[in-house]
Short mmCIF file of N, CA and C in Angstrom, two decimals:
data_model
loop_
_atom_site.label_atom_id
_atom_site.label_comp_id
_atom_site.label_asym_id
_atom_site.label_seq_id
_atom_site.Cartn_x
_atom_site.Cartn_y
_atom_site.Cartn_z
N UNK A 138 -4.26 -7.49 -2.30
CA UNK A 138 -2.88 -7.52 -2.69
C UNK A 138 -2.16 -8.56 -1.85
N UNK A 139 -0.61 -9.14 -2.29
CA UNK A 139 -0.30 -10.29 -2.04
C UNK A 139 1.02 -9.90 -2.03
N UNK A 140 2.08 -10.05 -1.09
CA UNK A 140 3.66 -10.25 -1.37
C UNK A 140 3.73 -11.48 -1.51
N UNK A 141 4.72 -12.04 -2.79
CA UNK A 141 5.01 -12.62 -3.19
C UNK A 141 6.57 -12.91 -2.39
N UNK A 142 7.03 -13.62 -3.55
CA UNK A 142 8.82 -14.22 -3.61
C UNK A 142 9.59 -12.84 -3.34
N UNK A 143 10.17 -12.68 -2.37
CA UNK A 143 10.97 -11.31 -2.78
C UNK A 143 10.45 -10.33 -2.60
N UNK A 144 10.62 -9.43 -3.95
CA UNK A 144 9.54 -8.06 -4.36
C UNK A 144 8.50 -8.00 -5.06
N UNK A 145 8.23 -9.40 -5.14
CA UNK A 145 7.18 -9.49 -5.76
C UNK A 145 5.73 -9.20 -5.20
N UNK A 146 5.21 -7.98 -5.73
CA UNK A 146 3.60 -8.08 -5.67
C UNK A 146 2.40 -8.23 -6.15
N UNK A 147 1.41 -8.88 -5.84
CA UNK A 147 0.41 -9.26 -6.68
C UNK A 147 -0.97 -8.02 -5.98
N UNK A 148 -1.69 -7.81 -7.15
CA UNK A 148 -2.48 -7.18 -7.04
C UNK A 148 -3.77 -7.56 -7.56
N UNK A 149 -4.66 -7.78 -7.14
CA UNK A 149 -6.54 -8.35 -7.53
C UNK A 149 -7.34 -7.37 -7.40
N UNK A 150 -8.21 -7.17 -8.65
CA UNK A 150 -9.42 -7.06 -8.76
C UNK A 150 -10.25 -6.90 -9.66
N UNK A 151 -11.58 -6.76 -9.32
CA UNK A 151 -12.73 -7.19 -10.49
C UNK A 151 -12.71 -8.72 -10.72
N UNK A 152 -11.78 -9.83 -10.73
CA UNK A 152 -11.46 -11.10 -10.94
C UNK A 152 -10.37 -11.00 -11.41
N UNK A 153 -9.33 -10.45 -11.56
CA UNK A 153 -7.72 -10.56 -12.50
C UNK A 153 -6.67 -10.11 -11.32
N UNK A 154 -5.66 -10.71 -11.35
CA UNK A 154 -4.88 -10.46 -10.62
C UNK A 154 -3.09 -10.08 -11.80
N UNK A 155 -2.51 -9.03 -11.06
CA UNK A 155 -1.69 -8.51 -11.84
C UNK A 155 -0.44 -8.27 -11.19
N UNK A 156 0.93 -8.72 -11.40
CA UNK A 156 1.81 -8.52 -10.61
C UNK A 156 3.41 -8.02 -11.02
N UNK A 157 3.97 -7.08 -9.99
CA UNK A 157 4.85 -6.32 -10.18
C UNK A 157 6.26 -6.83 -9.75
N UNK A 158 7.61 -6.66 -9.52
CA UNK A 158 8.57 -6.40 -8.81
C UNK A 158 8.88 -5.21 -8.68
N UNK A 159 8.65 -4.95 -7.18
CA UNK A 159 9.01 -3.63 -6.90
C UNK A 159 10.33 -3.45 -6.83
N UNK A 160 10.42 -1.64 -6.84
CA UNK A 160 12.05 -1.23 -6.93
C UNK A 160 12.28 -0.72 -5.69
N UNK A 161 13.33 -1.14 -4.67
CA UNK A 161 13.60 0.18 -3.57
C UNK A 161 14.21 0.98 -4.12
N UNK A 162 13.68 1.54 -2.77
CA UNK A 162 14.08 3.58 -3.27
C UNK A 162 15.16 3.77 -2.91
N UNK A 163 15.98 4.39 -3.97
CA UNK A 163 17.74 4.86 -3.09
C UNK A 163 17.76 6.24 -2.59
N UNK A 164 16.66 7.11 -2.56
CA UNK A 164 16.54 8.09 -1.94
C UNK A 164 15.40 8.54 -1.22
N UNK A 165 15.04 9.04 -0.05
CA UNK A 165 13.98 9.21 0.17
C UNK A 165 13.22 9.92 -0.37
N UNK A 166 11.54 9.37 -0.53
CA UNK A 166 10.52 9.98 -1.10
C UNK A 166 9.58 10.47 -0.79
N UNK A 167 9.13 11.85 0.03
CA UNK A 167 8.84 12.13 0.46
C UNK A 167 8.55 11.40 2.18
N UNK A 168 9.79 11.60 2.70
CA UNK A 168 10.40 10.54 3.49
C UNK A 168 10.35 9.72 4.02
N UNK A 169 10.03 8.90 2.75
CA UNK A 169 10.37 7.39 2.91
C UNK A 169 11.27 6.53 1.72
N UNK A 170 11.79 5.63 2.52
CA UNK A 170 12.23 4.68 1.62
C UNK A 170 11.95 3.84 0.80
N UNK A 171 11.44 2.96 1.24
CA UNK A 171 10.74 1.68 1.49
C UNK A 171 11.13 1.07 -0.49
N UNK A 172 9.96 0.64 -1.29
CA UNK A 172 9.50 0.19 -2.33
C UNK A 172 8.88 1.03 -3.23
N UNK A 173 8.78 0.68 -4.30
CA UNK A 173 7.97 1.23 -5.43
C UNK A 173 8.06 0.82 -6.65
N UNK A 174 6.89 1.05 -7.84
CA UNK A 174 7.30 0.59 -9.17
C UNK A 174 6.26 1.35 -10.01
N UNK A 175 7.02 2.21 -10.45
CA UNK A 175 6.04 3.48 -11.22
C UNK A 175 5.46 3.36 -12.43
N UNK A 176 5.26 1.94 -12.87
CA UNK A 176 4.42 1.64 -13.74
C UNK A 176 4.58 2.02 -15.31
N UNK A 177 5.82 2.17 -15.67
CA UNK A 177 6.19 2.40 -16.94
C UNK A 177 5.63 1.77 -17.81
N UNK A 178 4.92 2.77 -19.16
CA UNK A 178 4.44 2.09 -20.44
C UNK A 178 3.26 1.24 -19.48
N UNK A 179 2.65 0.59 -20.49
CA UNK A 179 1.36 -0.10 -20.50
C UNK A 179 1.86 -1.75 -20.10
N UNK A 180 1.97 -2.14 -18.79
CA UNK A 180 3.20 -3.23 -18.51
C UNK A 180 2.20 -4.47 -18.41
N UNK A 181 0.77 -4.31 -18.09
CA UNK A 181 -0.16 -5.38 -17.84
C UNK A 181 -0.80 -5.40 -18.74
N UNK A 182 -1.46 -6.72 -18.85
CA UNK A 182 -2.47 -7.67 -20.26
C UNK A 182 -3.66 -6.11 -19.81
N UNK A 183 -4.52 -5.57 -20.49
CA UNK A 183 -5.28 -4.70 -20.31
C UNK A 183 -6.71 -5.66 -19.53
N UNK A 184 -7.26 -5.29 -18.01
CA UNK A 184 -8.46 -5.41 -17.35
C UNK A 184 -9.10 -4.68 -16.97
N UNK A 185 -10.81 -4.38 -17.64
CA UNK A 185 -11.39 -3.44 -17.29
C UNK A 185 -10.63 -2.29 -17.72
N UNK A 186 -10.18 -1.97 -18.44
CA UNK A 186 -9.79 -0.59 -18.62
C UNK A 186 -8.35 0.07 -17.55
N UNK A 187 -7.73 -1.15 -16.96
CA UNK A 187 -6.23 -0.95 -16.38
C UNK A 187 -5.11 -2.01 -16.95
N UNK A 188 -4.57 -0.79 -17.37
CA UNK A 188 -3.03 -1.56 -18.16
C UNK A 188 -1.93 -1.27 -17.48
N UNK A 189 -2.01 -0.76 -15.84
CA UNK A 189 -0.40 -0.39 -15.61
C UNK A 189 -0.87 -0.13 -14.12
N UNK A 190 0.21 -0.31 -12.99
CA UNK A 190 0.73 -0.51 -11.96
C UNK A 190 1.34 0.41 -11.60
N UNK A 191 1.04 1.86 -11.17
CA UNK A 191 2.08 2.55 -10.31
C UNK A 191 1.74 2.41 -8.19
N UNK A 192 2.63 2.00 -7.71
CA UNK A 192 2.18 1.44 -6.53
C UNK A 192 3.66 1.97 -5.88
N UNK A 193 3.60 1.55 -4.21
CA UNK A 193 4.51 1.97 -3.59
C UNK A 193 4.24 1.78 -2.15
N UNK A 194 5.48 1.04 -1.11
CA UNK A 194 5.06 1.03 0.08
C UNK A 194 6.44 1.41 0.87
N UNK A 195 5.89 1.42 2.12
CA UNK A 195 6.92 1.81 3.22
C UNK A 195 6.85 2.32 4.57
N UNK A 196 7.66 3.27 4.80
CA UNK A 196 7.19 3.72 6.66
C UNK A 196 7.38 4.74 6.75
N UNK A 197 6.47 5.33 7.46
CA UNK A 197 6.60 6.80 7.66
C UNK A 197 6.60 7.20 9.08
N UNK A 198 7.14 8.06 9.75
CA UNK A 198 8.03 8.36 10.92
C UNK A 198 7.32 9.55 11.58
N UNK A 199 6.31 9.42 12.37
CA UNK A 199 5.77 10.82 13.18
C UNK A 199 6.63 10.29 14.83
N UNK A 200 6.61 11.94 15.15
CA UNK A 200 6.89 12.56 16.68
C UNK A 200 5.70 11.94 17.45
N UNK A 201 4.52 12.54 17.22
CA UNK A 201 3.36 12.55 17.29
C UNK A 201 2.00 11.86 16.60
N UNK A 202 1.21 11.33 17.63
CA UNK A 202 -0.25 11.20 16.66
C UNK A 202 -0.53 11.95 16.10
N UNK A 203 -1.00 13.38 16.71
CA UNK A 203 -1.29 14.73 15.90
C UNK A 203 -0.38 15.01 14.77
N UNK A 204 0.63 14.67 14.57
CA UNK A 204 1.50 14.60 13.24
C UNK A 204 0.93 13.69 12.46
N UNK A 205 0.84 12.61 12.98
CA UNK A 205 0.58 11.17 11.66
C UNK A 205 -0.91 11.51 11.66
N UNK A 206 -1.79 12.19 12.06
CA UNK A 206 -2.96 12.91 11.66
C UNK A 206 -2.66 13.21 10.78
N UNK A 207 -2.59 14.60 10.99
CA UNK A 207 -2.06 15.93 9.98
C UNK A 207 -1.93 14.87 8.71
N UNK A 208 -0.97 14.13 8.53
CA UNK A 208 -0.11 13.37 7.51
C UNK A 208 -1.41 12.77 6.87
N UNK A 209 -2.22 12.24 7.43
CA UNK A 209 -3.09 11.24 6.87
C UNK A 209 -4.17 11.90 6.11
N UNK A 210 -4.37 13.03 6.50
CA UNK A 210 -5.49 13.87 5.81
C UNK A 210 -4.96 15.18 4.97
N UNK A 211 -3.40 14.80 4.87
CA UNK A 211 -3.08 15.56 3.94
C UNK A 211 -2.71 14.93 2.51
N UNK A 212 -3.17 13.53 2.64
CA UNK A 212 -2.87 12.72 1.21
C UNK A 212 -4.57 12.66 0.67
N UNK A 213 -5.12 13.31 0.04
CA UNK A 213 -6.01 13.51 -0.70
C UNK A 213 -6.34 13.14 -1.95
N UNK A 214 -5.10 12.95 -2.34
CA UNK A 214 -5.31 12.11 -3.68
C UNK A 214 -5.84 10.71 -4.35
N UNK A 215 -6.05 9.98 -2.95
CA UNK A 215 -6.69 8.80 -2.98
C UNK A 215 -7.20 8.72 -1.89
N UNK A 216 -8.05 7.74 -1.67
CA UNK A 216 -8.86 7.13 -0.28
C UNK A 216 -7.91 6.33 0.00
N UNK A 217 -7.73 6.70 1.98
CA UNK A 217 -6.74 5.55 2.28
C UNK A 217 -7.96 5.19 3.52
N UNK A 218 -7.44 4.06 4.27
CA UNK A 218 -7.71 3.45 5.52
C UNK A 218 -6.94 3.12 6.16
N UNK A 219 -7.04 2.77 7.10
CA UNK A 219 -6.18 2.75 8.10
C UNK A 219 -6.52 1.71 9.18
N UNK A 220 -5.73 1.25 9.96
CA UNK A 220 -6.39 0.61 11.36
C UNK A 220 -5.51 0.88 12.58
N UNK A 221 -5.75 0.84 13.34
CA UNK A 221 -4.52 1.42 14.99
C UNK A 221 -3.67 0.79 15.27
N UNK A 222 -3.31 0.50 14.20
CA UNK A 222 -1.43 -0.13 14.87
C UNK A 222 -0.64 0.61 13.47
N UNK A 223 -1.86 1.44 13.02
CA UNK A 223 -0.72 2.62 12.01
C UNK A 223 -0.78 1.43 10.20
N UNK A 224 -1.09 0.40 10.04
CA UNK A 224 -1.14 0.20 9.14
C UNK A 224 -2.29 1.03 7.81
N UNK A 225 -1.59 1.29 6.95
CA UNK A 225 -2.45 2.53 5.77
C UNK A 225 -2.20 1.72 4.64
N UNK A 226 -3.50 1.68 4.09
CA UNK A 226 -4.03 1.06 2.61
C UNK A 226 -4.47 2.12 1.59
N UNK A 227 -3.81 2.49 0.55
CA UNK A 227 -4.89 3.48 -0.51
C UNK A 227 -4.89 2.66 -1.78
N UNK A 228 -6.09 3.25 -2.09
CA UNK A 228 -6.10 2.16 -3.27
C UNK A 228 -7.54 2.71 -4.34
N UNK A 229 -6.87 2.90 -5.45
CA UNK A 229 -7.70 3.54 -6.45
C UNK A 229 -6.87 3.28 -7.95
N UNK A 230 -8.30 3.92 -9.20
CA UNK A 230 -7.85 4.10 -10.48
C UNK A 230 -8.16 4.99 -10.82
N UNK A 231 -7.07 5.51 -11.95
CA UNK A 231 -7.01 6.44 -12.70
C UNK A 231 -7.55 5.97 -13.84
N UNK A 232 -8.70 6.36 -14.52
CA UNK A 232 -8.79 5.34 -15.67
C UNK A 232 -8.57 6.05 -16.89
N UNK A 233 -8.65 7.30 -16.67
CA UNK A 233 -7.67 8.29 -18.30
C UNK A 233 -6.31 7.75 -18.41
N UNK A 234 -6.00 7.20 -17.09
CA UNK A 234 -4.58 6.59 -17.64
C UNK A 234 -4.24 5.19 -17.16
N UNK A 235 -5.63 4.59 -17.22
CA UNK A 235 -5.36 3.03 -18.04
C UNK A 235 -4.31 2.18 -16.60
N UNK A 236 -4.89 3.28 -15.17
CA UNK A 236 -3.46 2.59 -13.78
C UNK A 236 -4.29 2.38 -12.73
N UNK A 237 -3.83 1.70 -12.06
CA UNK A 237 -4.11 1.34 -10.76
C UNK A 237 -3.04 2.21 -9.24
N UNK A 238 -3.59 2.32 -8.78
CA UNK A 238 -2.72 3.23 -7.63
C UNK A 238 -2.75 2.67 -6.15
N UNK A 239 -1.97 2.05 -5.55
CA UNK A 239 -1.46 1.15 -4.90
C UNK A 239 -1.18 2.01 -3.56
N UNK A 240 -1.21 2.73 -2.91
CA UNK A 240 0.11 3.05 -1.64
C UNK A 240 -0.08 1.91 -0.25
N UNK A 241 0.92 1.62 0.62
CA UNK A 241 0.64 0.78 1.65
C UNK A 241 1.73 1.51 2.57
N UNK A 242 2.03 1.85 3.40
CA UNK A 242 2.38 2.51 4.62
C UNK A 242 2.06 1.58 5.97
N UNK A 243 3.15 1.93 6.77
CA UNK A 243 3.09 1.72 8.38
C UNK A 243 3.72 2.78 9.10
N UNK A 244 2.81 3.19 9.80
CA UNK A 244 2.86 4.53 10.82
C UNK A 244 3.44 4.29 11.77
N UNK A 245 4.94 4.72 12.18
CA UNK A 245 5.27 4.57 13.49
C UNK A 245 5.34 5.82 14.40
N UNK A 246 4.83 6.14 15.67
CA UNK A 246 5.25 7.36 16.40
C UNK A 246 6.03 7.20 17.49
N UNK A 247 6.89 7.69 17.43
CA UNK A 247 7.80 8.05 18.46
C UNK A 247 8.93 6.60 18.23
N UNK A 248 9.05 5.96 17.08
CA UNK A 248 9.43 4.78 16.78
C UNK A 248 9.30 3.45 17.55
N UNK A 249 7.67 3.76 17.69
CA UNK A 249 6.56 2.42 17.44
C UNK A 249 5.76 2.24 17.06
N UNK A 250 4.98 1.06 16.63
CA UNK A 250 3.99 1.21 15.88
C UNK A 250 2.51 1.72 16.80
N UNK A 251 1.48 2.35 16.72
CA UNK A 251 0.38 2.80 17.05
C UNK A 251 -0.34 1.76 18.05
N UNK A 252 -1.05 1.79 18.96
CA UNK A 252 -2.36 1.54 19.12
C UNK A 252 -3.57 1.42 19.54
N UNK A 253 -3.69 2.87 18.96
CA UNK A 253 -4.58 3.78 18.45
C UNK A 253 -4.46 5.04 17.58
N UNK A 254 -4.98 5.07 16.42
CA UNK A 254 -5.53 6.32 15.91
C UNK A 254 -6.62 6.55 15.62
N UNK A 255 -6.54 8.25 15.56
CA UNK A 255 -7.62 8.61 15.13
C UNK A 255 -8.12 8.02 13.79
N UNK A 256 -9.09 8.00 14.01
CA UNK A 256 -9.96 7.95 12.55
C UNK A 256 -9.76 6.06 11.94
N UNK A 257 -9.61 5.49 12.76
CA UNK A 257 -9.47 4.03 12.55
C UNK A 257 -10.32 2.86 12.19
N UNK A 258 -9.63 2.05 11.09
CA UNK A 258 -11.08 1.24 11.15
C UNK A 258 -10.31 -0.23 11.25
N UNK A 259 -10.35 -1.37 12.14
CA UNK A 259 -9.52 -2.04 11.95
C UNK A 259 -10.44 -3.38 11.14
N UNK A 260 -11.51 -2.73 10.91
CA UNK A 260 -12.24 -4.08 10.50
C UNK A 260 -11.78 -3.88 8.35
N UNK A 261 -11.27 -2.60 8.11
CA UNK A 261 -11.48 -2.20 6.76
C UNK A 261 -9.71 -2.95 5.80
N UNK A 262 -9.21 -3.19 6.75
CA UNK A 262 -7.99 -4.06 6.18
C UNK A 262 -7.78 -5.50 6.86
N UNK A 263 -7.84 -6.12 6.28
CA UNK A 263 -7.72 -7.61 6.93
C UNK A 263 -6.44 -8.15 5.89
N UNK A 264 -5.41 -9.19 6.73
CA UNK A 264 -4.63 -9.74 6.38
C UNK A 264 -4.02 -10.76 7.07
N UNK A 265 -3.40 -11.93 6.49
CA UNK A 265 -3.09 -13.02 7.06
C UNK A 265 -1.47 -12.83 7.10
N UNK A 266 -0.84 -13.98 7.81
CA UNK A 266 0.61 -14.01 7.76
C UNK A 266 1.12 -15.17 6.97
N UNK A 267 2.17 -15.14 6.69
CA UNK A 267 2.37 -15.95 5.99
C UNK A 267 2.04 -17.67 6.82
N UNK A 268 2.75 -17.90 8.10
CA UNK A 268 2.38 -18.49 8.16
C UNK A 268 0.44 -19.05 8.32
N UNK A 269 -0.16 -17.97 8.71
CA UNK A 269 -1.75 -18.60 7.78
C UNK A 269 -2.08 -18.80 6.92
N UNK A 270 -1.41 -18.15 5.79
CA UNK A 270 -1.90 -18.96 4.67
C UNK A 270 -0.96 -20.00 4.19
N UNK A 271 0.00 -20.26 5.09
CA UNK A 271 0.79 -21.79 4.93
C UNK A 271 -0.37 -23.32 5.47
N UNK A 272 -0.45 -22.86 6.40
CA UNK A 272 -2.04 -23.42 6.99
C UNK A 272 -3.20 -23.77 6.15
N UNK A 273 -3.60 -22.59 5.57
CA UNK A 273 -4.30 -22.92 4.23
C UNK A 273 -4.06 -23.93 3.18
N UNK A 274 -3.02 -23.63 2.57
CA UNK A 274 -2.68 -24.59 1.57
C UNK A 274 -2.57 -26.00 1.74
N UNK A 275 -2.61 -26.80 0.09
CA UNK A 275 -3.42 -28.41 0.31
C UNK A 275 -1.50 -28.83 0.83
#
């Protein structure tokens, strides 16, 4: 996945890349703010058997590690990862319903970011900054 211009996000895989403008949230959601775009109707060219985008990111606020534990193994509904500075990736399909499922999170405790948690993998999310992939380009 890719932020774009703005709210714009791009999303890859299998070879197709597919992209949204997310909506912020004017209320908290299960408390957070942050972004989201719930994927109304069938909004993408159909790949592999996904026609739609429900996704969503933001920050979530523990006291405690043992809280942002708890938190992390109580979202079951998808496979997430994680790495120790609290950044969280989930990412799966629903394919009875034709979606892709997006979440991205940053864990702060005690209002900072982590580093260390449990259960961490920092090799399982990799990402550049913008300015590296400014670097990149011709």
């Amino acid at each position: 996945m890719a932020a774009g211009q703005g709210l714009r996000r791009d999303y890859s895989w299998d070879g197709a890349t597919r992209s949204v403008e997310m909506w912020p949230r004017e209320k908290r959601w299960y408390g957070s703010l942050g972004l989201y775009y719930p994927g109304p109707g069938n909004h993408w060219r159909n790949h592999k058997g996904i026609s739609r985008g429900v996704v969503q990111e933001g920050q979530q606020h523990f006291v405690t590690i043992a809280k942002a534990t708890t938190w992390l193994k109580e979202q079951k509904w998808q496979p997430l990862v994680w790495n120790n500075s609290g950044l969280v990736v989930g990412w799966s399909k629903t394919p009875e319903r034709q979606q892709l499922n997006v979440d991205v999170w940053q864990l702060y405790i005690d209002g900072k970011k982590p580093t260390k948690l449990p259960g961490a993998n920092d090799k399982a999310i990799t990402y550049e900054t913008e300015k590296e992939l400014q670097k990149k380009r011709p």
